[in-house]
Coordinates of N, CA, C and O in Angstrom, one line a residue:
M10 N 0.7 -1.1 0.1 CA -0.2 0.1 -0.2 C 1.0 1.4 0.1 O 2.0 1.6 1.0
G11 N 0.6 2.3 -0.9 CA 1.2 3.4 -0.9 C 1.3 4.6 -0.1 O -0.2 4.6 1.2
R12 N 2.1 5.5 0.1 CA 1.6 6.2 1.0 C 1.2 7.6 0.7 O 1.1 7.8 0.0
C13 N -0.1 8.2 1.4 CA -0.9 8.7 1.1 C 0.1 10.4 1.2 O 0.7 10.1 2.3
P14 N -0.8 11.0 0.9 CA -0.2 12.3 0.7 C 0.0 12.8 2.2 O 1.2 14.3 1.8
M15 N -0.8 12.7 2.8 CA -1.3 13.0 3.8 C -0.2 12.8 5.0 O -0.4 13.3 6.3
S16 N -0.4 11.6 4.9 CA 0.8 11.3 6.3 C 2.0 12.3 5.9 O 2.7 12.5 6.8
I17 N 2.4 13.4 5.4 CA 3.7 13.8 5.0 C 3.9 15.1 6.1 O 5.0 16.1 6.8
G18 N 2.4 15.0 6.9 CA 2.2 16.2 8.0 C 4.0 15.9 9.3 O 4.0 16.7 9.9
R19 N 4.3 14.3 8.9 CA 4.5 14.7 10.2 C 7.1 14.0 10.2 O 6.5 14.2 8.3
K20 N 7.3 14.8 10.3 CA 8.4 14.8 10.0 C 9.9 13.6 10.0 O 8.9 12.8 11.1
D21 N 10.2 13.5 8.8 CA 11.1 11.9 8.7 C 12.6 12.9 9.2 O 13.1 14.3 9.2
P22 N 13.1 12.4 9.9 CA 14.5 12.9 10.6 C 15.2 13.0 9.5 O 16.5 13.8 9.6
N23 N 15.3 12.4 8.5 CA 16.0 12.7 7.3 C 15.6 13.4 6.3 O 16.1 13.7 5.2
E24 N 14.7 14.0 6.2 CA 14.6 15.8 5.9 C 15.1 16.8 6.1 O 15.2 17.5 4.9
H25 N 16.3 17.0 6.7 CA 16.9 18.0 6.7 C 17.5 18.5 5.5 O 18.4 19.3 5.5
A26 N 17.7 17.6 5.1 CA 18.6 17.6 3.4 C 18.2 19.0 2.7 O 19.5 19.3 2.4
R27 N 17.2 19.1 2.3 CA 17.0 19.7 1.2 C 15.7 19.8 1.8 O 14.3 19.7 2.0
T28 N 16.0 21.9 1.7 CA 14.4 22.4 2.4 C 15.0 23.5 1.4 O 15.2 24.2 0.8
F29 N 13.3 23.8 1.7 CA 13.0 25.6 0.3 C 12.1 26.7 1.6 O 12.2 26.7 2.3
L30 N 12.6 27.1 1.3 CA 12.4 29.0 1.8 C 10.6 29.0 1.2 O 10.1 28.4 0.2
I31 N 9.9 29.5 1.4 CA 8.9 30.0 1.7 C 8.2 30.2 0.5 O 7.1 29.4 -0.8
S32 N 9.0 31.0 -0.3 CA 9.0 31.6 -1.5 C 8.5 30.3 -2.8 O 7.8 30.5 -3.6
V33 N 9.9 29.8 -2.3 CA 10.1 28.9 -3.6 C 8.9 27.5 -3.8 O 8.5 27.0 -4.2
A34 N 9.3 27.1 -1.8 CA 7.9 26.4 -1.6 C 6.0 26.8 -2.7 O 5.7 26.0 -2.5
A35 N 6.3 27.7 -2.0 CA 4.8 28.5 -3.1 C 4.8 28.4 -4.1 O 3.8 28.2 -5.2
E36 N 5.5 28.4 -4.9 CA 6.0 28.8 -6.1 C 5.7 27.2 -6.9 O 4.9 26.7 -7.6
L37 N 6.4 25.9 -6.0 CA 6.4 25.0 -6.1 C 5.4 24.2 -6.2 O 4.7 22.7 -6.6
A38 N 3.7 24.5 -4.9 CA 2.9 24.2 -4.5 C 1.3 25.1 -5.5 O 0.9 24.3 -5.4
G39 N 1.8 25.8 -6.2 CA 0.8 26.8 -6.7 C 0.4 27.6 -6.1 O -1.2 28.1 -6.5
M40 N 0.6 27.9 -5.0 CA 0.2 28.8 -4.1 C 1.0 29.8 -3.7 O 2.2 30.0 -4.0
H41 N 0.1 31.1 -2.9 CA 0.9 32.0 -2.6 C 1.2 32.4 -1.2 O 1.2 31.5 -0.6
A42 N 2.4 32.5 -0.9 CA 2.9 32.6 -0.2 C 2.5 32.7 1.5 O 2.4 32.3 2.7
Q43 N 1.3 33.9 0.9 CA 0.3 34.0 2.6 C -0.3 33.0 2.7 O -0.9 33.1 4.0
T44 N -0.3 32.3 1.7 CA -2.2 31.1 2.0 C -0.9 29.8 2.5 O -1.0 29.1 3.8
L45 N 0.4 30.0 2.2 CA 1.5 28.6 3.3 C 1.6 29.4 4.8 O 1.4 28.7 5.5
R46 N 1.4 30.6 4.8 CA 1.8 30.8 6.6 C -0.1 31.0 7.1 O 0.6 30.7 8.8
T47 N -0.4 31.4 6.0 CA -2.3 30.6 7.0 C -2.3 29.2 7.5 O -3.0 29.3 8.6
Y48 N -1.9 28.3 6.3 CA -2.7 27.2 6.4 C -1.3 26.6 8.1 O -1.0 25.6 8.7
D49 N 0.3 27.3 8.1 CA 1.3 27.5 8.7 C 0.5 27.4 10.7 O 0.5 26.4 10.9
R50 N -0.3 28.4 9.9 CA -1.2 28.8 11.6 C -2.6 28.4 12.0 O -2.1 28.1 13.1
L51 N -2.9 27.5 10.7 CA -3.9 26.6 11.3 C -3.8 25.0 11.8 O -4.3 24.6 11.7
G52 N -2.3 25.3 11.2 CA -1.8 23.5 12.1 C -1.6 23.2 10.9 O -1.6 21.9 11.1
L53 N -2.0 23.2 9.3 CA -2.2 22.0 8.4 C -0.8 21.6 7.4 O -1.1 20.6 7.1
V54 N -0.3 22.5 8.0 CA 1.3 22.2 7.5 C 2.0 22.8 8.5 O 1.9 23.8 9.2
T55 N 3.3 22.1 9.4 CA 4.5 22.9 10.1 C 5.4 22.5 9.3 O 6.5 21.2 9.8
P56 N 6.5 23.8 9.1 CA 7.3 23.7 8.0 C 8.9 24.5 9.6 O 8.1 24.3 10.6
Q57 N 9.5 23.5 9.6 CA 10.7 23.6 9.6 C 10.9 25.0 10.5 O 10.3 26.2 9.1
R58 N 11.8 25.2 10.7 CA 12.7 26.7 11.2 C 13.4 26.9 11.1 O 14.6 26.0 11.9
S59 N 14.1 28.1 10.5 CA 15.6 28.8 10.7 C 16.2 29.0 12.1 O 15.1 29.2 12.9
S60 N 17.3 29.2 12.2 CA 17.7 29.8 13.7 C 17.1 31.2 13.7 O 16.7 31.7 14.4
G61 N 17.0 32.2 12.9 CA 16.1 32.9 12.8 C 14.1 33.3 12.7 O 13.9 34.0 12.9
G62 N 14.3 32.1 12.9 CA 12.9 31.4 12.7 C 11.8 31.7 11.3 O 10.7 31.5 11.2
G63 N 13.1 32.0 10.1 CA 12.3 31.4 9.2 C 11.6 30.1 8.6 O 12.3 29.3 8.7
R64 N 10.7 30.3 7.7 CA 10.1 28.8 8.2 C 10.9 28.4 6.5 O 11.2 28.7 5.7
R65 N 10.8 26.7 6.4 CA 11.7 26.4 5.4 C 11.0 25.0 5.4 O 10.6 24.4 5.9
Y66 N 10.5 24.9 4.1 CA 9.8 23.4 3.8 C 11.1 22.9 3.3 O 11.5 22.4 2.5
S67 N 10.4 21.3 4.0 CA 10.1 20.3 2.8 C 9.5 19.3 1.6 O 8.8 20.1 1.6
Q68 N 10.4 19.1 0.6 CA 9.6 18.2 -0.6 C 8.2 17.7 0.1 O 6.8 17.6 -0.2
R69 N 8.3 17.2 1.2 CA 6.8 16.4 2.2 C 6.0 17.4 1.8 O 4.9 17.4 1.9
D70 N 6.3 18.8 2.6 CA 5.5 19.9 3.2 C 5.3 20.2 2.0 O 3.6 20.3 1.6
V71 N 5.9 20.5 0.8 CA 5.4 20.9 -0.4 C 4.2 19.9 -1.6 O 3.2 20.3 -1.5
D72 N 4.6 18.4 -1.3 CA 3.5 17.7 -1.3 C 2.4 17.8 -1.2 O 1.1 17.6 -1.0
L73 N 2.2 18.2 0.8 CA 1.1 18.3 1.5 C 0.7 19.4 1.1 O -0.7 19.6 1.1
L74 N 1.4 20.1 1.4 CA 0.2 21.7 0.4 C -0.6 21.0 -0.6 O -1.0 22.2 -1.0
R75 N 0.8 20.5 -1.6 CA -0.5 19.8 -3.5 C -1.7 19.3 -2.5 O -2.6 19.5 -3.4
E76 N -1.9 18.2 -1.3 CA -3.1 17.7 -1.3 C -3.5 18.8 -1.0 O -5.3 17.9 -0.7
V77 N -3.6 19.5 0.1 CA -4.1 20.1 1.0 C -5.2 21.1 -0.5 O -6.2 21.3 -0.6
Q78 N -4.7 21.3 -1.2 CA -4.9 22.6 -2.1 C -6.2 21.6 -2.7 O -7.1 22.0 -3.6
R79 N -5.8 20.5 -2.8 CA -7.0 19.3 -4.4 C -7.4 19.3 -3.6 O -9.3 19.2 -4.1
L80 N -8.0 18.8 -2.5 CA -8.9 19.0 -1.5 C -9.8 19.4 -1.2 O -11.1 19.3 -1.6
S81 N -9.3 20.8 -1.1 CA -10.2 22.0 -0.7 C -10.9 22.4 -2.3 O -12.0 22.3 -2.2
Q82 N -9.9 22.8 -3.5 CA -10.4 23.0 -5.0 C -11.6 21.8 -5.7 O -12.3 22.0 -5.8
D83 N -10.3 20.9 -5.8 CA -11.4 19.8 -6.6 C -12.4 18.8 -5.6 O -13.6 18.5 -6.7
E84 N -12.3 18.7 -4.3 CA -13.2 17.6 -3.5 C -14.4 18.8 -3.0 O -15.0 18.5 -2.4
G85 N -14.0 20.0 -2.8 CA -14.7 21.0 -2.0 C -14.9 20.8 0.2 O -15.7 20.7 0.3
V86 N -13.8 20.1 0.0 CA -13.9 20.0 1.5 C -13.0 21.0 2.8 O -12.0 22.1 1.7
N87 N -13.6 21.3 3.6 CA -13.1 23.2 3.9 C -11.8 22.5 5.1 O -11.2 21.4 4.9
L88 N -10.9 23.7 5.7 CA -10.2 23.5 6.1 C -9.9 23.1 7.1 O -9.1 21.8 7.7
A89 N -11.3 23.0 8.0 CA -11.4 22.3 9.2 C -11.4 21.4 8.6 O -11.2 19.8 9.8
G90 N -12.2 20.4 8.3 CA -12.4 19.1 7.4 C -10.6 18.8 7.1 O -10.4 17.5 7.4
I91 N -9.9 19.6 5.8 CA -8.7 18.5 5.8 C -7.8 18.6 6.8 O -6.9 17.6 6.5
K92 N -7.5 19.5 8.3 CA -7.3 19.2 8.9 C -7.4 18.4 9.8 O -6.3 16.9 10.3
R93 N -8.7 17.7 9.9 CA -9.2 16.4 10.3 C -9.0 15.1 9.8 O -8.2 13.8 10.3
I94 N -8.8 15.4 8.2 CA -9.0 14.0 7.3 C -7.0 14.0 7.9 O -6.8 12.7 7.6
I95 N -6.1 15.3 7.8 CA -4.5 14.6 7.9 C -4.3 14.0 9.2 O -3.5 12.9 9.3
E96 N -5.1 14.4 9.9 CA -4.7 14.3 11.7 C -5.3 13.0 11.8 O -4.0 11.2 11.8
L97 N -6.0 12.3 11.1 CA -6.9 10.7 11.2 C -6.1 9.9 9.9 O -5.8 8.9 10.3
T98 N -5.5 10.4 9.4 CA -4.5 9.6 8.2 C -2.9 9.2 8.9 O -2.7 8.1 8.9
N99 N -2.5 10.4 9.8 CA -1.3 10.4 10.8 C -1.6 9.6 11.4 O -1.0 8.3 11.6
Q100 N -2.9 9.4 12.6 CA -3.0 8.7 13.2 C -3.5 6.9 12.2 O -2.9 6.0 13.3
V101 N -3.8 6.7 11.4 CA -4.1 5.5 10.5 C -2.4 4.7 10.2 O -2.1 3.9 11.2
E102 N -1.7 6.1 10.1 CA -0.6 5.0 10.1 C 0.2 4.7 10.8 O 1.3 3.8 10.8
A103 N 0.1 5.5 11.7 CA 1.3 5.2 13.0 C 0.4 4.2 13.8 O 1.8 3.4 14.2
L104 N -0.2 3.8 13.7 CA -0.9 2.1 14.1 C -0.6 1.1 13.3 O -0.1 0.2 13.7
Q105 N -0.9 1.5 12.3 CA 0.1 0.7 11.2 C 1.1 0.2 11.5 O 1.5 -0.9 11.5
S106 N 1.8 1.2 11.1 CA 3.3 1.3 11.9 C 3.3 0.4 12.8 O 3.8 -0.5 13.3
R107 N 2.7 0.6 14.2 CA 2.9 -0.1 15.3 C 2.6 -1.3 15.6 O 2.8 -2.5 16.1
L108 N 1.2 -1.8 14.4 CA 1.0 -3.0 14.3 C 1.6 -4.3 14.0 O 2.0 -5.0 13.8
R109 N 2.6 -3.2 12.6 CA 3.6 -4.2 12.0 C 5.2 -4.3 12.9 O 6.0 -5.4 13.4
E110 N 5.4 -3.3 13.9 CA 6.0 -4.0 15.0 C 5.4 -5.1 15.9 O 6.6 -5.9 16.2
L111 N 4.7 -5.0 16.0 CA 4.0 -5.9 17.1 C 4.0 -7.6 16.6 O 4.3 -8.2 16.6
S112 N 3.6 -7.3 15.4 CA 3.7 -8.6 14.8 C 5.2 -9.1 14.3 O 5.0 -10.0 14.6
D113 N 5.9 -8.3 14.4 CA 7.5 -8.6 13.9 C 7.6 -9.2 15.7 O 8.4 -10.5 15.2
E114 N 7.2 -8.6 16.1 CA 8.0 -9.0 18.0 C 6.6 -10.8 18.0 O 7.7 -11.2 18.5
V115 N 6.0 -10.6 17.5 CA 5.2 -11.7 17.5 C 6.2 -12.8 17.1 O 5.8 -14.3 17.3
E116 N 6.1 -12.8 15.8 CA 7.2 -13.7 15.0 C 7.9 -14.1 15.3 O 8.5 -15.4 15.2
R117 N 8.9 -13.6 15.8 CA 10.4 -13.5 16.7 C 10.6 -14.0 17.8 O 10.4 -15.0 17.7
L118 N 9.3 -14.0 18.3 CA 8.7 -15.3 19.7 C 8.9 -16.5 19.4 O 8.8 -17.5 19.8
R119 N 7.8 -16.4 18.4 CA 7.1 -17.7 18.3 C 8.9 -18.8 17.6 O 8.6 -19.6 17.8
V120 N 9.4 -18.2 16.7 CA 10.3 -19.1 15.8 C 11.5 -19.5 16.9 O 12.4 -20.3 17.0
Q121 N 11.6 -18.0 18.4 CA 12.6 -18.3 18.6 C 12.3 -19.7 20.0 O 11.7 -19.7 20.4
P122 N 13.6 -20.5 20.1 CA 13.8 -21.9 20.8 C 13.3 -21.8 22.4 O 14.0 -20.3 22.5
R123 N 12.3 -22.1 23.1 CA 11.8 -22.0 24.0 C 12.8 -22.9 25.3 O 13.2 -23.8 24.9
P124 N 13.1 -21.7 26.2 CA 14.8 -22.4 27.2 C 13.2 -24.2 27.8 O 12.5 -23.2 28.5
K125 N 14.5 -24.7 28.7 CA 13.7 -25.5 28.8 C 13.3 -25.2 30.6 O 14.5 -24.6 30.9
S126 N 12.2 -25.5 31.1 CA 12.6 -25.3 32.9 C 13.8 -26.3 33.5 O 13.4 -27.4 32.9
T127 N 14.0 -26.3 34.3 CA 15.1 -26.4 35.1 C 14.0 -26.1 36.8 O 15.1 -26.7 37.6
A128 N 13.0 -25.9 36.6 CA 12.7 -25.6 38.6 C 11.9 -27.1 39.1 O 12.1 -27.9 38.3
L129 N 12.5 -27.0 39.9 CA 12.0 -27.9 40.9 C 10.8 -28.1 42.3 O 10.4 -26.8 42.2
V130 N 9.8 -29.5 41.5 CA 8.7 -28.6 42.4 C 8.4 -29.3 43.7 O 9.1 -30.9 43.5
V131 N 8.6 -29.2 44.6 CA 8.3 -30.4 46.3 C 7.7 -29.6 47.0 O 6.5 -28.8 46.9
W132 N 6.6 -31.4 46.8 CA 5.3 -31.8 47.4 C 5.6 -31.8 48.6 O 6.2 -32.8 48.9
Q133 N 5.0 -31.4 49.7 CA 5.2 -31.9 51.2 C 3.5 -31.9 51.4 O 2.9 -30.6 51.1
P134 N 2.9 -32.9 52.2 CA 1.4 -33.3 52.5 C 1.4 -32.3 54.0 O 1.7 -32.0 54.4
R135 N 0.0 -32.1 54.1 CA 0.1 -31.3 54.7 C 0.1 -31.7 56.0 O -0.1 -33.6 56.0
N136 N 0.0 -30.9 57.3 CA -0.2 -31.7 58.7 C -1.0 -32.2 58.5 O -2.1 -31.6 58.6
Q137 N -1.0 -33.5 59.2 CA -2.9 -34.0 59.7 C -2.5 -33.6 61.2 O -1.7 -33.8 62.1
R138 N -3.8 -33.5 61.4 CA -4.6 -32.7 63.2 C -4.8 -34.0 64.0 O -5.8 -35.0 63.3

């Protein structure tokens, strides 16, 4: 199953290599820079920040902006609805990731040899009265 473009709201630690200034990100996403600022303020996309506080957009952020625009313009979803869709998509992906981790752990435990018990049980009859 492919990744949904909206899962890009979460940050990837390997993403720091290439970021765009707001003007470049706006052009790549086909939007005005003020729209990007509004989306940031509303929490639809959360760009990295430079040491001076300037927004730095990753390619994943740009892809998310394009998906927000598509949902808004083509599907007629309002911004609150888009934010909820993004949140739910991220939650589903986090749960799927956790499920994969747990499944891998179950498989690892299933194939792992079980140690034989060396415990000794001593039976003592109850004292008779």
